[in-house]
Amino acid sequence: VVKILGIVGTTLEALSIATNVPSRNMGKKDIVKISNRELSKEEVDRIALISPRATINIIRNFKVCEKQGVEIPTLIVGSVQCPNPGCITRTNEPIKSRFAVLPEGKGLRCLYCDSVITKDLTSYII
Ligand SMILES: [Zn+2]
């Protein structure tokens, strides 16, 4: 998630990460807390892909004021690289990658060359 949000050591957000926190619904969960950051729809869609059970809480004045689940999108444009080196989206043509999301988010299919990604999704996210 941190990689998806483009957070690297040089950015200014304050970041805390907690792992294996006890959870009533899931047994345990991981938490990523970022200050001064609202997420774009595109970022939320990417998080949904790798973490379909994620919840996004918006905290203002130390209180949770908004809580939203994520929805797996049906189409991913421009944020995933096709695994096929011969794919038109990997040439110098100004074409954004387009992937259809397989049922239940079980993978992605390139709409140009039909290559399918079913694991290690994070390593293809641009
Ligand atoms: Zn492709």
Short mmCIF file of N, CA, C and O and ligand atoms in Angstrom, two decimals:
data_model
loop_
_atom_site.label_atom_id
_atom_site.label_comp_id
_atom_site.label_asym_id
_atom_site.label_seq_id
_atom_site.Cartn_x
_atom_site.Cartn_y
_atom_site.Cartn_z
N VAL A 1 0.84 -1.21 0.00
CA VAL A 1 0.00 0.00 0.00
C VAL A 1 0.87 1.25 0.00
O VAL A 1 0.63 2.20 -0.75
N VAL A 2 1.92 1.21 0.82
CA VAL A 2 2.81 2.38 0.89
C VAL A 2 3.46 2.63 -0.47
O VAL A 2 3.55 3.77 -0.93
N LYS A 3 3.84 1.55 -1.14
CA LYS A 3 4.45 1.68 -2.47
C LYS A 3 3.44 2.26 -3.47
O LYS A 3 3.76 3.15 -4.24
N ILE A 4 2.22 1.78 -3.41
CA ILE A 4 1.17 2.26 -4.30
C ILE A 4 0.94 3.75 -4.14
O ILE A 4 0.72 4.47 -5.08
N LEU A 5 1.02 4.21 -2.91
CA LEU A 5 0.76 5.62 -2.64
C LEU A 5 1.98 6.49 -2.96
O LEU A 5 1.94 7.70 -2.77
N GLY A 6 3.05 5.84 -3.43
CA GLY A 6 4.22 6.61 -3.85
C GLY A 6 4.96 7.24 -2.69
O GLY A 6 5.62 8.26 -2.84
N ILE A 7 4.82 6.65 -1.50
CA ILE A 7 5.49 7.22 -0.34
C ILE A 7 6.90 6.64 -0.25
O ILE A 7 7.08 5.44 -0.12
N VAL A 8 7.88 7.49 -0.37
CA VAL A 8 9.27 7.06 -0.24
C VAL A 8 9.92 7.92 0.83
O VAL A 8 9.31 8.86 1.32
N GLY A 9 11.12 7.59 1.19
CA GLY A 9 11.78 8.29 2.29
C GLY A 9 11.85 9.79 2.14
O GLY A 9 11.95 10.52 3.12
N THR A 10 11.77 10.27 0.91
CA THR A 10 11.97 11.70 0.70
C THR A 10 10.68 12.51 0.73
O THR A 10 10.71 13.72 0.65
N THR A 11 9.50 11.82 0.81
CA THR A 11 8.27 12.59 0.84
C THR A 11 7.99 13.08 2.26
O THR A 11 8.61 12.63 3.22
N LEU A 12 7.05 14.00 2.39
CA LEU A 12 6.91 14.71 3.66
C LEU A 12 5.85 14.16 4.61
O LEU A 12 5.74 14.62 5.73
N GLU A 13 5.04 13.19 4.15
CA GLU A 13 3.99 12.69 5.01
C GLU A 13 4.57 11.99 6.25
O GLU A 13 5.57 11.29 6.15
N ALA A 14 3.91 12.17 7.40
CA ALA A 14 4.26 11.36 8.56
C ALA A 14 3.55 10.03 8.38
O ALA A 14 2.37 9.98 8.04
N LEU A 15 4.28 8.95 8.59
CA LEU A 15 3.75 7.64 8.26
C LEU A 15 3.95 6.70 9.45
O LEU A 15 5.02 6.64 10.01
N SER A 16 2.89 5.98 9.85
CA SER A 16 3.08 4.90 10.82
C SER A 16 2.48 3.63 10.25
O SER A 16 1.44 3.65 9.59
N ILE A 17 3.14 2.53 10.51
CA ILE A 17 2.65 1.24 10.04
C ILE A 17 2.58 0.31 11.24
O ILE A 17 3.51 0.25 12.03
N ALA A 18 1.46 -0.38 11.40
CA ALA A 18 1.34 -1.39 12.46
C ALA A 18 0.93 -2.69 11.79
O ALA A 18 0.09 -2.69 10.88
N THR A 19 1.53 -3.79 12.19
CA THR A 19 1.14 -5.07 11.60
C THR A 19 0.64 -6.02 12.68
O THR A 19 0.97 -5.88 13.85
N ASN A 20 -0.19 -6.99 12.28
CA ASN A 20 -0.73 -8.01 13.18
C ASN A 20 -1.48 -7.43 14.37
O ASN A 20 -1.36 -7.91 15.49
N VAL A 21 -2.22 -6.36 14.12
CA VAL A 21 -3.04 -5.77 15.17
C VAL A 21 -4.30 -6.63 15.33
O VAL A 21 -4.93 -6.99 14.33
N PRO A 22 -4.69 -7.00 16.56
CA PRO A 22 -5.90 -7.81 16.73
C PRO A 22 -7.11 -7.09 16.15
O PRO A 22 -7.25 -5.88 16.29
N SER A 23 -7.96 -7.85 15.46
CA SER A 23 -9.15 -7.28 14.84
C SER A 23 -10.36 -8.13 15.17
O SER A 23 -10.30 -9.35 15.13
N ARG A 24 -11.47 -7.48 15.51
CA ARG A 24 -12.67 -8.22 15.84
C ARG A 24 -13.18 -9.00 14.64
O ARG A 24 -13.61 -10.13 14.74
N ASN A 25 -13.15 -8.39 13.46
CA ASN A 25 -13.73 -9.03 12.28
C ASN A 25 -12.80 -9.99 11.56
O ASN A 25 -13.24 -10.96 10.96
N MET A 26 -11.51 -9.70 11.57
CA MET A 26 -10.62 -10.47 10.71
C MET A 26 -9.57 -11.27 11.46
O MET A 26 -8.72 -11.90 10.84
N GLY A 27 -9.58 -11.22 12.78
CA GLY A 27 -8.52 -11.92 13.51
C GLY A 27 -7.35 -11.00 13.74
O GLY A 27 -7.04 -10.62 14.85
N LYS A 28 -6.72 -10.60 12.65
CA LYS A 28 -5.72 -9.55 12.76
C LYS A 28 -5.67 -8.70 11.50
O LYS A 28 -6.19 -9.08 10.46
N LYS A 29 -5.08 -7.54 11.64
CA LYS A 29 -5.05 -6.62 10.50
C LYS A 29 -3.78 -5.79 10.54
O LYS A 29 -3.08 -5.76 11.55
N ASP A 30 -3.50 -5.17 9.41
CA ASP A 30 -2.37 -4.24 9.33
C ASP A 30 -2.95 -2.83 9.17
O ASP A 30 -4.02 -2.66 8.59
N ILE A 31 -2.25 -1.87 9.71
CA ILE A 31 -2.72 -0.49 9.65
C ILE A 31 -1.63 0.40 9.05
O ILE A 31 -0.47 0.30 9.43
N VAL A 32 -2.03 1.23 8.11
CA VAL A 32 -1.12 2.24 7.58
C VAL A 32 -1.77 3.59 7.86
O VAL A 32 -2.92 3.81 7.51
N LYS A 33 -1.04 4.45 8.56
CA LYS A 33 -1.60 5.75 8.92
C LYS A 33 -0.73 6.84 8.31
O LYS A 33 0.48 6.85 8.50
N ILE A 34 -1.36 7.72 7.57
CA ILE A 34 -0.62 8.76 6.86
C ILE A 34 -1.24 10.11 7.20
O ILE A 34 -2.45 10.25 7.18
N SER A 35 -0.40 11.07 7.52
CA SER A 35 -0.95 12.38 7.87
C SER A 35 -1.08 13.26 6.63
O SER A 35 -0.33 13.13 5.66
N ASN A 36 -2.03 14.16 6.67
CA ASN A 36 -2.21 15.18 5.64
C ASN A 36 -2.30 14.59 4.24
O ASN A 36 -1.63 15.05 3.33
N ARG A 37 -3.13 13.58 4.10
CA ARG A 37 -3.21 12.97 2.78
C ARG A 37 -4.63 12.51 2.53
O ARG A 37 -5.20 11.78 3.34
N GLU A 38 -5.24 12.97 1.44
CA GLU A 38 -6.51 12.40 1.01
C GLU A 38 -6.22 11.57 -0.23
O GLU A 38 -5.36 11.91 -1.02
N LEU A 39 -6.94 10.47 -0.38
CA LEU A 39 -6.65 9.56 -1.48
C LEU A 39 -7.52 9.85 -2.69
O LEU A 39 -8.70 10.13 -2.55
N SER A 40 -6.92 9.77 -3.87
CA SER A 40 -7.71 9.92 -5.10
C SER A 40 -8.43 8.61 -5.37
O SER A 40 -8.07 7.56 -4.84
N LYS A 41 -9.44 8.67 -6.23
CA LYS A 41 -10.19 7.46 -6.59
C LYS A 41 -9.24 6.42 -7.18
O LYS A 41 -9.35 5.23 -6.89
N GLU A 42 -8.30 6.87 -8.00
CA GLU A 42 -7.34 5.96 -8.61
C GLU A 42 -6.50 5.23 -7.55
O GLU A 42 -6.26 4.04 -7.65
N GLU A 43 -6.09 5.95 -6.53
CA GLU A 43 -5.30 5.33 -5.46
C GLU A 43 -6.13 4.32 -4.68
O GLU A 43 -5.67 3.24 -4.34
N VAL A 44 -7.40 4.68 -4.42
CA VAL A 44 -8.29 3.77 -3.70
C VAL A 44 -8.50 2.49 -4.52
O VAL A 44 -8.47 1.38 -3.99
N ASP A 45 -8.66 2.64 -5.85
CA ASP A 45 -8.83 1.47 -6.72
C ASP A 45 -7.61 0.56 -6.67
O ASP A 45 -7.74 -0.66 -6.65
N ARG A 46 -6.44 1.15 -6.65
CA ARG A 46 -5.23 0.32 -6.61
C ARG A 46 -5.10 -0.41 -5.29
O ARG A 46 -4.66 -1.55 -5.24
N ILE A 47 -5.49 0.26 -4.20
CA ILE A 47 -5.46 -0.39 -2.90
C ILE A 47 -6.43 -1.56 -2.89
O ILE A 47 -6.12 -2.64 -2.40
N ALA A 48 -7.61 -1.37 -3.50
CA ALA A 48 -8.62 -2.43 -3.54
C ALA A 48 -8.09 -3.68 -4.23
O ALA A 48 -8.41 -4.80 -3.85
N LEU A 49 -7.27 -3.47 -5.25
CA LEU A 49 -6.73 -4.60 -5.99
C LEU A 49 -5.88 -5.51 -5.13
O LEU A 49 -5.95 -6.73 -5.21
N ILE A 50 -5.03 -4.93 -4.32
CA ILE A 50 -4.13 -5.76 -3.52
C ILE A 50 -4.71 -6.05 -2.15
O ILE A 50 -4.26 -6.95 -1.45
N SER A 51 -5.73 -5.31 -1.75
CA SER A 51 -6.26 -5.48 -0.41
C SER A 51 -7.77 -5.24 -0.42
O SER A 51 -8.26 -4.23 0.06
N PRO A 52 -8.53 -6.21 -1.02
CA PRO A 52 -9.97 -5.98 -1.22
C PRO A 52 -10.77 -5.82 0.07
O PRO A 52 -11.90 -5.34 0.02
N ARG A 53 -10.20 -6.20 1.21
CA ARG A 53 -10.96 -6.04 2.46
C ARG A 53 -10.52 -4.82 3.24
O ARG A 53 -10.82 -4.68 4.43
N ALA A 54 -9.80 -3.93 2.58
CA ALA A 54 -9.30 -2.74 3.28
C ALA A 54 -10.45 -1.80 3.65
O ALA A 54 -11.49 -1.77 3.01
N THR A 55 -10.25 -1.06 4.71
CA THR A 55 -11.16 0.03 5.08
C THR A 55 -10.34 1.30 5.14
O THR A 55 -9.22 1.30 5.67
N ILE A 56 -10.89 2.37 4.61
CA ILE A 56 -10.19 3.66 4.67
C ILE A 56 -10.91 4.56 5.65
O ILE A 56 -12.11 4.80 5.51
N ASN A 57 -10.19 4.99 6.66
CA ASN A 57 -10.76 5.89 7.66
C ASN A 57 -10.15 7.27 7.48
O ASN A 57 -8.94 7.40 7.37
N ILE A 58 -11.00 8.27 7.48
CA ILE A 58 -10.48 9.63 7.43
C ILE A 58 -10.61 10.23 8.82
O ILE A 58 -11.68 10.21 9.42
N ILE A 59 -9.49 10.69 9.33
CA ILE A 59 -9.45 11.20 10.71
C ILE A 59 -9.24 12.71 10.69
O ILE A 59 -8.31 13.20 10.05
N ARG A 60 -10.16 13.42 11.32
CA ARG A 60 -9.97 14.87 11.48
C ARG A 60 -10.16 15.19 12.95
O ARG A 60 -11.05 14.67 13.59
N ASN A 61 -9.34 16.06 13.47
CA ASN A 61 -9.40 16.43 14.89
C ASN A 61 -9.43 15.20 15.80
O ASN A 61 -10.23 15.12 16.73
N PHE A 62 -8.57 14.24 15.51
CA PHE A 62 -8.39 13.04 16.33
C PHE A 62 -9.59 12.11 16.34
O PHE A 62 -9.66 11.17 17.12
N LYS A 63 -10.60 12.35 15.49
CA LYS A 63 -11.77 11.49 15.46
C LYS A 63 -11.95 10.89 14.07
O LYS A 63 -11.73 11.59 13.07
N VAL A 64 -12.39 9.63 14.03
CA VAL A 64 -12.71 9.05 12.73
C VAL A 64 -13.98 9.71 12.24
O VAL A 64 -15.03 9.62 12.87
N CYS A 65 -13.92 10.46 11.14
CA CYS A 65 -15.13 11.14 10.69
C CYS A 65 -15.68 10.52 9.42
O CYS A 65 -16.78 10.85 8.99
N GLU A 66 -14.95 9.61 8.81
CA GLU A 66 -15.46 8.94 7.62
C GLU A 66 -14.82 7.57 7.55
O GLU A 66 -13.64 7.41 7.83
N LYS A 67 -15.63 6.58 7.18
CA LYS A 67 -15.12 5.23 7.11
C LYS A 67 -15.66 4.64 5.82
O LYS A 67 -16.85 4.68 5.58
N GLN A 68 -14.79 4.15 4.95
CA GLN A 68 -15.30 3.58 3.71
C GLN A 68 -14.58 2.30 3.34
O GLN A 68 -13.38 2.17 3.54
N GLY A 69 -15.34 1.33 2.83
CA GLY A 69 -14.73 0.13 2.31
C GLY A 69 -14.17 0.43 0.93
O GLY A 69 -14.39 1.51 0.39
N VAL A 70 -13.46 -0.49 0.35
CA VAL A 70 -12.99 -0.29 -1.01
C VAL A 70 -13.74 -1.24 -1.93
O VAL A 70 -14.27 -2.25 -1.49
N GLU A 71 -13.84 -0.88 -3.19
CA GLU A 71 -14.52 -1.73 -4.16
C GLU A 71 -13.53 -2.10 -5.24
O GLU A 71 -12.80 -1.25 -5.74
N ILE A 72 -13.52 -3.36 -5.61
CA ILE A 72 -12.61 -3.76 -6.67
C ILE A 72 -13.10 -3.16 -7.98
O ILE A 72 -14.25 -3.35 -8.36
N PRO A 73 -12.25 -2.39 -8.65
CA PRO A 73 -12.67 -1.76 -9.90
C PRO A 73 -12.78 -2.81 -11.02
O PRO A 73 -12.28 -3.92 -10.88
N THR A 74 -13.44 -2.48 -12.11
CA THR A 74 -13.55 -3.43 -13.22
C THR A 74 -12.51 -3.15 -14.30
O THR A 74 -12.21 -4.00 -15.11
N LEU A 75 -11.98 -1.95 -14.30
CA LEU A 75 -11.00 -1.56 -15.31
C LEU A 75 -9.89 -0.76 -14.65
O LEU A 75 -10.15 0.11 -13.83
N ILE A 76 -8.64 -1.10 -15.00
CA ILE A 76 -7.50 -0.37 -14.45
C ILE A 76 -6.77 0.28 -15.62
O ILE A 76 -6.32 -0.40 -16.53
N VAL A 77 -6.68 1.60 -15.62
CA VAL A 77 -6.05 2.29 -16.74
C VAL A 77 -4.78 3.00 -16.27
O VAL A 77 -4.82 3.80 -15.34
N GLY A 78 -3.67 2.66 -16.91
CA GLY A 78 -2.44 3.44 -16.72
C GLY A 78 -1.63 3.15 -15.48
O GLY A 78 -0.55 3.71 -15.34
N SER A 79 -2.09 2.29 -14.57
CA SER A 79 -1.29 2.13 -13.36
C SER A 79 -0.66 0.76 -13.21
O SER A 79 -0.03 0.49 -12.20
N VAL A 80 -0.83 -0.11 -14.20
CA VAL A 80 -0.22 -1.44 -14.14
C VAL A 80 0.55 -1.66 -15.45
O VAL A 80 0.07 -1.31 -16.52
N GLN A 81 1.74 -2.23 -15.34
CA GLN A 81 2.52 -2.51 -16.55
C GLN A 81 2.23 -3.92 -17.05
O GLN A 81 2.22 -4.88 -16.27
N CYS A 82 2.00 -4.06 -18.35
CA CYS A 82 1.74 -5.37 -18.95
C CYS A 82 3.00 -6.24 -18.85
O CYS A 82 4.10 -5.77 -19.10
N PRO A 83 2.84 -7.52 -18.46
CA PRO A 83 4.01 -8.40 -18.32
C PRO A 83 4.60 -8.82 -19.68
O PRO A 83 5.71 -9.33 -19.72
N ASN A 84 3.86 -8.59 -20.76
CA ASN A 84 4.32 -9.01 -22.08
C ASN A 84 5.21 -7.91 -22.69
O ASN A 84 4.73 -6.84 -23.01
N PRO A 85 6.53 -8.20 -22.85
CA PRO A 85 7.43 -7.16 -23.35
C PRO A 85 7.08 -6.71 -24.77
O PRO A 85 7.44 -5.62 -25.17
N GLY A 86 6.34 -7.56 -25.53
CA GLY A 86 5.98 -7.19 -26.88
C GLY A 86 4.66 -6.44 -26.96
O GLY A 86 4.20 -6.07 -28.04
N CYS A 87 4.01 -6.22 -25.83
CA CYS A 87 2.70 -5.55 -25.81
C CYS A 87 2.84 -4.11 -26.30
O CYS A 87 3.82 -3.43 -25.99
N ILE A 88 1.85 -3.64 -27.04
CA ILE A 88 1.90 -2.28 -27.59
C ILE A 88 2.01 -1.22 -26.50
O ILE A 88 2.59 -0.15 -26.70
N THR A 89 1.52 -1.54 -25.30
CA THR A 89 1.59 -0.55 -24.22
C THR A 89 3.01 -0.41 -23.67
O THR A 89 3.29 0.48 -22.88
N ARG A 90 3.91 -1.32 -24.07
CA ARG A 90 5.30 -1.21 -23.61
C ARG A 90 6.24 -0.69 -24.68
O ARG A 90 7.45 -0.66 -24.50
N THR A 91 5.69 -0.30 -25.81
CA THR A 91 6.53 0.32 -26.84
C THR A 91 6.55 1.81 -26.58
O THR A 91 6.02 2.28 -25.57
N ASN A 92 7.11 2.57 -27.51
CA ASN A 92 7.15 4.02 -27.32
C ASN A 92 5.84 4.70 -27.70
O ASN A 92 5.74 5.91 -27.62
N GLU A 93 4.87 3.90 -28.15
CA GLU A 93 3.58 4.50 -28.50
C GLU A 93 2.95 5.11 -27.25
O GLU A 93 3.08 4.57 -26.16
N PRO A 94 2.30 6.26 -27.42
CA PRO A 94 1.68 6.90 -26.25
C PRO A 94 0.35 6.23 -25.89
O PRO A 94 -0.70 6.84 -25.97
N ILE A 95 0.42 4.97 -25.50
CA ILE A 95 -0.81 4.22 -25.19
C ILE A 95 -0.76 3.80 -23.73
O ILE A 95 0.19 3.16 -23.29
N LYS A 96 -1.79 4.16 -23.00
CA LYS A 96 -1.86 3.76 -21.60
C LYS A 96 -2.27 2.30 -21.49
O LYS A 96 -3.10 1.83 -22.27
N SER A 97 -1.72 1.60 -20.51
CA SER A 97 -2.14 0.21 -20.32
C SER A 97 -3.60 0.17 -19.85
O SER A 97 -4.07 1.07 -19.16
N ARG A 98 -4.31 -0.85 -20.28
CA ARG A 98 -5.70 -1.04 -19.85
C ARG A 98 -5.90 -2.50 -19.49
O ARG A 98 -5.63 -3.38 -20.30
N PHE A 99 -6.35 -2.73 -18.28
CA PHE A 99 -6.56 -4.10 -17.81
C PHE A 99 -7.98 -4.28 -17.33
O PHE A 99 -8.52 -3.45 -16.60
N ALA A 100 -8.58 -5.40 -17.74
CA ALA A 100 -9.87 -5.79 -17.17
C ALA A 100 -9.57 -6.58 -15.91
O ALA A 100 -8.62 -7.36 -15.86
N VAL A 101 -10.36 -6.35 -14.87
CA VAL A 101 -10.17 -7.08 -13.63
C VAL A 101 -11.00 -8.36 -13.70
O VAL A 101 -12.19 -8.33 -14.02
N LEU A 102 -10.37 -9.51 -13.43
CA LEU A 102 -11.07 -10.79 -13.48
C LEU A 102 -12.03 -10.89 -12.29
O LEU A 102 -11.85 -10.20 -11.28
N PRO A 103 -13.05 -11.75 -12.39
CA PRO A 103 -14.04 -11.85 -11.31
C PRO A 103 -13.38 -12.05 -9.94
O PRO A 103 -12.40 -12.77 -9.83
N GLU A 104 -13.92 -11.38 -8.94
CA GLU A 104 -13.43 -11.41 -7.57
C GLU A 104 -12.00 -10.90 -7.43
O GLU A 104 -11.29 -11.24 -6.48
N GLY A 105 -11.55 -10.14 -8.40
CA GLY A 105 -10.21 -9.57 -8.32
C GLY A 105 -9.11 -10.61 -8.37
O GLY A 105 -8.02 -10.40 -7.87
N LYS A 106 -9.40 -11.75 -9.02
CA LYS A 106 -8.43 -12.84 -9.03
C LYS A 106 -7.26 -12.62 -9.98
O LYS A 106 -6.36 -13.44 -10.07
N GLY A 107 -7.31 -11.54 -10.73
CA GLY A 107 -6.21 -11.26 -11.65
C GLY A 107 -6.59 -10.14 -12.60
O GLY A 107 -7.68 -9.57 -12.50
N LEU A 108 -5.68 -9.83 -13.50
CA LEU A 108 -5.90 -8.77 -14.47
C LEU A 108 -5.61 -9.30 -15.87
O LEU A 108 -4.70 -10.09 -16.06
N ARG A 109 -6.41 -8.83 -16.85
CA ARG A 109 -6.16 -9.23 -18.24
C ARG A 109 -5.95 -7.99 -19.09
O ARG A 109 -6.76 -7.08 -19.10
N CYS A 110 -4.80 -7.97 -19.81
CA CYS A 110 -4.47 -6.84 -20.68
C CYS A 110 -5.49 -6.80 -21.82
O CYS A 110 -5.74 -7.80 -22.49
N LEU A 111 -6.07 -5.61 -22.06
CA LEU A 111 -7.09 -5.51 -23.12
C LEU A 111 -6.46 -5.44 -24.50
O LEU A 111 -7.15 -5.53 -25.51
N TYR A 112 -5.13 -5.27 -24.59
CA TYR A 112 -4.48 -5.21 -25.89
C TYR A 112 -3.93 -6.57 -26.32
O TYR A 112 -4.04 -6.96 -27.47
N CYS A 113 -3.29 -7.30 -25.40
CA CYS A 113 -2.64 -8.54 -25.83
C CYS A 113 -3.15 -9.77 -25.07
O CYS A 113 -2.65 -10.87 -25.28
N ASP A 114 -4.12 -9.59 -24.19
CA ASP A 114 -4.71 -10.71 -23.46
C ASP A 114 -3.80 -11.38 -22.45
O ASP A 114 -4.11 -12.45 -21.92
N SER A 115 -2.62 -10.80 -22.17
CA SER A 115 -1.78 -11.35 -21.11
C SER A 115 -2.53 -11.25 -19.79
O SER A 115 -3.25 -10.29 -19.55
N VAL A 116 -2.32 -12.25 -18.95
CA VAL A 116 -3.03 -12.26 -17.67
C VAL A 116 -2.01 -12.22 -16.53
O VAL A 116 -0.98 -12.89 -16.56
N ILE A 117 -2.29 -11.41 -15.53
CA ILE A 117 -1.47 -11.36 -14.32
C ILE A 117 -2.32 -11.94 -13.20
O ILE A 117 -3.42 -11.47 -12.94
N THR A 118 -1.83 -12.99 -12.55
CA THR A 118 -2.62 -13.54 -11.45
C THR A 118 -1.88 -13.50 -10.12
O THR A 118 -2.48 -13.68 -9.08
N LYS A 119 -0.57 -13.30 -10.16
CA LYS A 119 0.10 -13.16 -8.86
C LYS A 119 1.17 -12.08 -8.90
O LYS A 119 1.52 -11.59 -9.98
N ASP A 120 1.66 -11.71 -7.73
CA ASP A 120 2.66 -10.65 -7.62
C ASP A 120 2.20 -9.35 -8.27
O ASP A 120 2.97 -8.65 -8.91
N LEU A 121 0.92 -9.06 -8.10
CA LEU A 121 0.34 -7.87 -8.69
C LEU A 121 1.13 -6.61 -8.35
O LEU A 121 1.35 -5.76 -9.21
N THR A 122 1.56 -6.52 -7.11
CA THR A 122 2.25 -5.29 -6.69
C THR A 122 3.50 -5.01 -7.54
O THR A 122 3.84 -3.88 -7.76
N SER A 123 4.15 -6.08 -8.04
CA SER A 123 5.37 -5.81 -8.79
C SER A 123 5.08 -5.25 -10.18
O SER A 123 5.97 -4.76 -10.84
N TYR A 124 3.81 -5.29 -10.61
CA TYR A 124 3.47 -4.71 -11.91
C TYR A 124 2.87 -3.32 -11.80
O TYR A 124 2.60 -2.67 -12.79
N ILE A 125 2.61 -2.89 -10.58
CA ILE A 125 2.01 -1.58 -10.42
C ILE A 125 3.06 -0.51 -10.68
O ILE A 125 4.16 -0.58 -10.17
N ILE A 126 2.71 0.43 -11.55
CA ILE A 126 3.67 1.45 -11.95
C ILE A 126 3.72 2.55 -10.90
O ILE A 126 2.70 3.08 -10.51
ZN ZN B 1 -0.47 -6.31 -22.91
#
